[in-house]
């Protein structure tokens, strides 16, 4: 049902495809144990999904949108630095702060694992993964 939706039976425009990509990405990141399955799904959808022409006549495919989503999420990592905002520190109890930090850590690990799974399926280049590793180490 999911694959048929993206093949055109239910997705009608670029916005719906973008929402679908967001859902797949969120599930892959939040359910780390299944990130390989979501990467398999992404591999299938890369070749079988619809293509929309978006702003400035730019091609918009499932694959393009997925790469943009993965990149933007990874680029947010330095901003979070696994710390809470000042607002969260004053607003949340110590127990809630721990929960929030764990959620940040889990999301970061989920994203990194999903990046690895996409690489294993040749959906991300070695150069992209090298940049991820360099960023994490440095």
PDB file of C-alpha atoms in Angstrom:
ATOM      1  CA  UNK A   1       0.000   0.000   0.000  1.00  0.00           C
ATOM      2  CA  UNK A   2       2.825   2.408   0.839  1.00  0.00           C
ATOM      3  CA  UNK A   3       4.700   1.740  -2.379  1.00  0.00           C
ATOM      4  CA  UNK A   4       1.557   1.950  -4.500  1.00  0.00           C
ATOM      5  CA  UNK A   5       0.750   5.297  -2.875  1.00  0.00           C
ATOM      6  CA  UNK A   6       4.009   6.807  -3.981  1.00  0.00           C
ATOM      7  CA  UNK A   7       3.797   5.206  -7.401  1.00  0.00           C
ATOM      8  CA  UNK A   8       0.990   7.558  -8.188  1.00  0.00           C
ATOM      9  CA  UNK A   9      -2.213   5.958  -7.065  1.00  0.00           C
ATOM     10  CA  UNK A  10      -2.659   8.383  -4.184  1.00  0.00           C
ATOM     11  CA  UNK A  11       0.068  11.034  -4.276  1.00  0.00           C
ATOM     12  CA  UNK A  12      -1.157  13.832  -6.473  1.00  0.00           C
ATOM     13  CA  UNK A  13       1.409  16.594  -6.166  1.00  0.00           C
ATOM     14  CA  UNK A  14       4.811  17.665  -4.935  1.00  0.00           C
ATOM     15  CA  UNK A  15       3.521  18.716  -1.504  1.00  0.00           C
ATOM     16  CA  UNK A  16       2.024  15.276  -0.827  1.00  0.00           C
ATOM     17  CA  UNK A  17       5.292  13.638  -1.873  1.00  0.00           C
ATOM     18  CA  UNK A  18       7.184  15.957   0.471  1.00  0.00           C
ATOM     19  CA  UNK A  19       4.888  15.001   3.359  1.00  0.00           C
ATOM     20  CA  UNK A  20       5.373  11.322   2.517  1.00  0.00           C
ATOM     21  CA  UNK A  21       9.168  11.719   2.513  1.00  0.00           C
ATOM     22  CA  UNK A  22       8.928  13.422   5.904  1.00  0.00           C
ATOM     23  CA  UNK A  23       6.901  10.540   7.312  1.00  0.00           C
ATOM     24  CA  UNK A  24       9.322   7.895   6.018  1.00  0.00           C
ATOM     25  CA  UNK A  25      12.281   9.861   7.372  1.00  0.00           C
ATOM     26  CA  UNK A  26      10.702  10.404  10.798  1.00  0.00           C
ATOM     27  CA  UNK A  27       9.857   6.716  11.100  1.00  0.00           C
ATOM     28  CA  UNK A  28      13.390   5.695  10.067  1.00  0.00           C
ATOM     29  CA  UNK A  29      14.990   8.054  12.586  1.00  0.00           C
ATOM     30  CA  UNK A  30      12.625   7.342  15.463  1.00  0.00           C
ATOM     31  CA  UNK A  31      12.586   3.561  14.974  1.00  0.00           C
ATOM     32  CA  UNK A  32      16.315   2.819  14.771  1.00  0.00           C
ATOM     33  CA  UNK A  33      15.795  -0.937  14.917  1.00  0.00           C
ATOM     34  CA  UNK A  34      13.919  -0.741  11.625  1.00  0.00           C
ATOM     35  CA  UNK A  35      16.102   1.791   9.814  1.00  0.00           C
ATOM     36  CA  UNK A  36      17.341  -0.942   7.467  1.00  0.00           C
ATOM     37  CA  UNK A  37      13.784  -1.721   6.420  1.00  0.00           C
ATOM     38  CA  UNK A  38      13.097   1.965   5.803  1.00  0.00           C
ATOM     39  CA  UNK A  39      16.310   2.191   3.769  1.00  0.00           C
ATOM     40  CA  UNK A  40      15.120  -0.793   1.699  1.00  0.00           C
ATOM     41  CA  UNK A  41      11.835   1.020   1.136  1.00  0.00           C
ATOM     42  CA  UNK A  42      13.733   4.131   0.073  1.00  0.00           C
ATOM     43  CA  UNK A  43      15.782   2.081  -2.371  1.00  0.00           C
ATOM     44  CA  UNK A  44      12.615   0.748  -4.009  1.00  0.00           C
ATOM     45  CA  UNK A  45      10.954   4.141  -4.059  1.00  0.00           C
ATOM     46  CA  UNK A  46      14.006   5.779  -5.590  1.00  0.00           C
ATOM     47  CA  UNK A  47      13.390   3.949  -8.843  1.00  0.00           C
ATOM     48  CA  UNK A  48       9.617   3.728  -8.809  1.00  0.00           C
ATOM     49  CA  UNK A  49       8.337   7.040  -7.550  1.00  0.00           C
ATOM     50  CA  UNK A  50       6.672   9.866  -9.367  1.00  0.00           C
ATOM     51  CA  UNK A  51       8.497  12.942 -10.434  1.00  0.00           C
ATOM     52  CA  UNK A  52       7.061  16.414 -10.025  1.00  0.00           C
ATOM     53  CA  UNK A  53       8.317  19.645 -11.481  1.00  0.00           C
ATOM     54  CA  UNK A  54       8.549  22.163  -8.692  1.00  0.00           C
ATOM     55  CA  UNK A  55       9.610  25.747  -8.375  1.00  0.00           C
ATOM     56  CA  UNK A  56      11.890  27.012 -11.128  1.00  0.00           C
ATOM     57  CA  UNK A  57      11.128  23.847 -13.123  1.00  0.00           C
ATOM     58  CA  UNK A  58      13.294  21.808 -10.753  1.00  0.00           C
ATOM     59  CA  UNK A  59      12.749  18.045 -10.768  1.00  0.00           C
ATOM     60  CA  UNK A  60      11.392  16.818  -7.467  1.00  0.00           C
ATOM     61  CA  UNK A  61      11.562  13.073  -6.842  1.00  0.00           C
ATOM     62  CA  UNK A  62      11.306  10.945  -3.740  1.00  0.00           C
ATOM     63  CA  UNK A  63      15.076  10.479  -3.823  1.00  0.00           C
ATOM     64  CA  UNK A  64      15.877  14.197  -4.167  1.00  0.00           C
ATOM     65  CA  UNK A  65      13.532  15.092  -1.337  1.00  0.00           C
ATOM     66  CA  UNK A  66      14.907  12.324   0.875  1.00  0.00           C
ATOM     67  CA  UNK A  67      18.498  13.478   0.377  1.00  0.00           C
ATOM     68  CA  UNK A  68      17.505  17.060   1.187  1.00  0.00           C
ATOM     69  CA  UNK A  69      15.728  15.901   4.347  1.00  0.00           C
ATOM     70  CA  UNK A  70      18.670  13.769   5.519  1.00  0.00           C
ATOM     71  CA  UNK A  71      21.108  16.602   4.835  1.00  0.00           C
ATOM     72  CA  UNK A  72      19.057  19.278   6.586  1.00  0.00           C
ATOM     73  CA  UNK A  73      18.544  17.072   9.631  1.00  0.00           C
ATOM     74  CA  UNK A  74      22.250  16.301   9.837  1.00  0.00           C
ATOM     75  CA  UNK A  75      23.157  19.966   9.465  1.00  0.00           C
ATOM     76  CA  UNK A  76      21.005  20.723  12.521  1.00  0.00           C
ATOM     77  CA  UNK A  77      23.238  18.525  14.710  1.00  0.00           C
ATOM     78  CA  UNK A  78      25.861  21.182  15.506  1.00  0.00           C
ATOM     79  CA  UNK A  79      23.048  23.498  16.614  1.00  0.00           C
ATOM     80  CA  UNK A  80      21.750  21.038  19.188  1.00  0.00           C
ATOM     81  CA  UNK A  81      25.151  19.844  20.485  1.00  0.00           C
ATOM     82  CA  UNK A  82      23.238  17.446  22.689  1.00  0.00           C
ATOM     83  CA  UNK A  83      22.399  20.227  25.137  1.00  0.00           C
ATOM     84  CA  UNK A  84      19.152  21.800  26.171  1.00  0.00           C
ATOM     85  CA  UNK A  85      18.192  25.353  25.389  1.00  0.00           C
ATOM     86  CA  UNK A  86      18.150  27.870  28.236  1.00  0.00           C
ATOM     87  CA  UNK A  87      14.370  27.888  28.010  1.00  0.00           C
ATOM     88  CA  UNK A  88      14.200  24.107  28.456  1.00  0.00           C
ATOM     89  CA  UNK A  89      16.619  24.263  31.400  1.00  0.00           C
ATOM     90  CA  UNK A  90      14.417  26.719  33.284  1.00  0.00           C
ATOM     91  CA  UNK A  91      11.078  25.322  32.174  1.00  0.00           C
ATOM     92  CA  UNK A  92      11.683  21.586  32.628  1.00  0.00           C
ATOM     93  CA  UNK A  93      12.228  19.596  35.786  1.00  0.00           C
ATOM     94  CA  UNK A  94      15.522  17.660  36.088  1.00  0.00           C
ATOM     95  CA  UNK A  95      13.713  14.432  35.199  1.00  0.00           C
ATOM     96  CA  UNK A  96      12.126  16.028  32.123  1.00  0.00           C
ATOM     97  CA  UNK A  97      15.512  17.466  31.145  1.00  0.00           C
ATOM     98  CA  UNK A  98      16.974  13.958  31.166  1.00  0.00           C
ATOM     99  CA  UNK A  99      14.110  12.708  29.025  1.00  0.00           C
ATOM    100  CA  UNK A 100      14.584  15.564  26.551  1.00  0.00           C
ATOM    101  CA  UNK A 101      18.353  14.892  26.334  1.00  0.00           C
ATOM    102  CA  UNK A 102      17.682  11.199  25.734  1.00  0.00           C
ATOM    103  CA  UNK A 103      15.260  12.104  22.947  1.00  0.00           C
ATOM    104  CA  UNK A 104      17.902  14.353  21.345  1.00  0.00           C
ATOM    105  CA  UNK A 105      20.490  11.593  21.586  1.00  0.00           C
ATOM    106  CA  UNK A 106      18.116   8.958  20.203  1.00  0.00           C
ATOM    107  CA  UNK A 107      17.160  11.179  17.268  1.00  0.00           C
ATOM    108  CA  UNK A 108      20.818  11.891  16.486  1.00  0.00           C
ATOM    109  CA  UNK A 109      21.732   8.205  16.642  1.00  0.00           C
ATOM    110  CA  UNK A 110      18.695   7.328  14.537  1.00  0.00           C
ATOM    111  CA  UNK A 111      19.712   9.807  11.871  1.00  0.00           C
ATOM    112  CA  UNK A 112      23.296   8.558  11.803  1.00  0.00           C
ATOM    113  CA  UNK A 113      22.170   4.937  11.611  1.00  0.00           C
ATOM    114  CA  UNK A 114      19.765   5.764   8.779  1.00  0.00           C
ATOM    115  CA  UNK A 115      22.583   7.533   6.920  1.00  0.00           C
ATOM    116  CA  UNK A 116      24.666   4.361   7.281  1.00  0.00           C
ATOM    117  CA  UNK A 117      21.816   2.182   6.025  1.00  0.00           C
ATOM    118  CA  UNK A 118      21.314   4.454   3.011  1.00  0.00           C
ATOM    119  CA  UNK A 119      25.044   4.220   2.285  1.00  0.00           C
ATOM    120  CA  UNK A 120      24.977   0.414   2.451  1.00  0.00           C
ATOM    121  CA  UNK A 121      22.269   0.461  -0.214  1.00  0.00           C
ATOM    122  CA  UNK A 122      24.293   2.893  -2.344  1.00  0.00           C
ATOM    123  CA  UNK A 123      21.782   5.688  -1.888  1.00  0.00           C
ATOM    124  CA  UNK A 124      24.468   7.929  -0.395  1.00  0.00           C
ATOM    125  CA  UNK A 125      27.962   8.363  -1.770  1.00  0.00           C
ATOM    126  CA  UNK A 126      31.156   7.541   0.094  1.00  0.00           C
ATOM    127  CA  UNK A 127      32.026  11.235  -0.090  1.00  0.00           C
ATOM    128  CA  UNK A 128      28.835  12.162   1.778  1.00  0.00           C
ATOM    129  CA  UNK A 129      29.474   9.561   4.470  1.00  0.00           C
ATOM    130  CA  UNK A 130      33.084  10.735   4.784  1.00  0.00           C
ATOM    131  CA  UNK A 131      31.802  14.256   5.458  1.00  0.00           C
ATOM    132  CA  UNK A 132      29.424  12.899   8.101  1.00  0.00           C
ATOM    133  CA  UNK A 133      32.201  10.963   9.835  1.00  0.00           C
ATOM    134  CA  UNK A 134      34.600  13.913   9.640  1.00  0.00           C
ATOM    135  CA  UNK A 135      31.949  16.178  11.105  1.00  0.00           C
ATOM    136  CA  UNK A 136      31.266  13.769  13.967  1.00  0.00           C
ATOM    137  CA  UNK A 137      34.936  13.256  14.806  1.00  0.00           C
ATOM    138  CA  UNK A 138      36.077  16.846  14.380  1.00  0.00           C
TER     139      UNK A 138
END
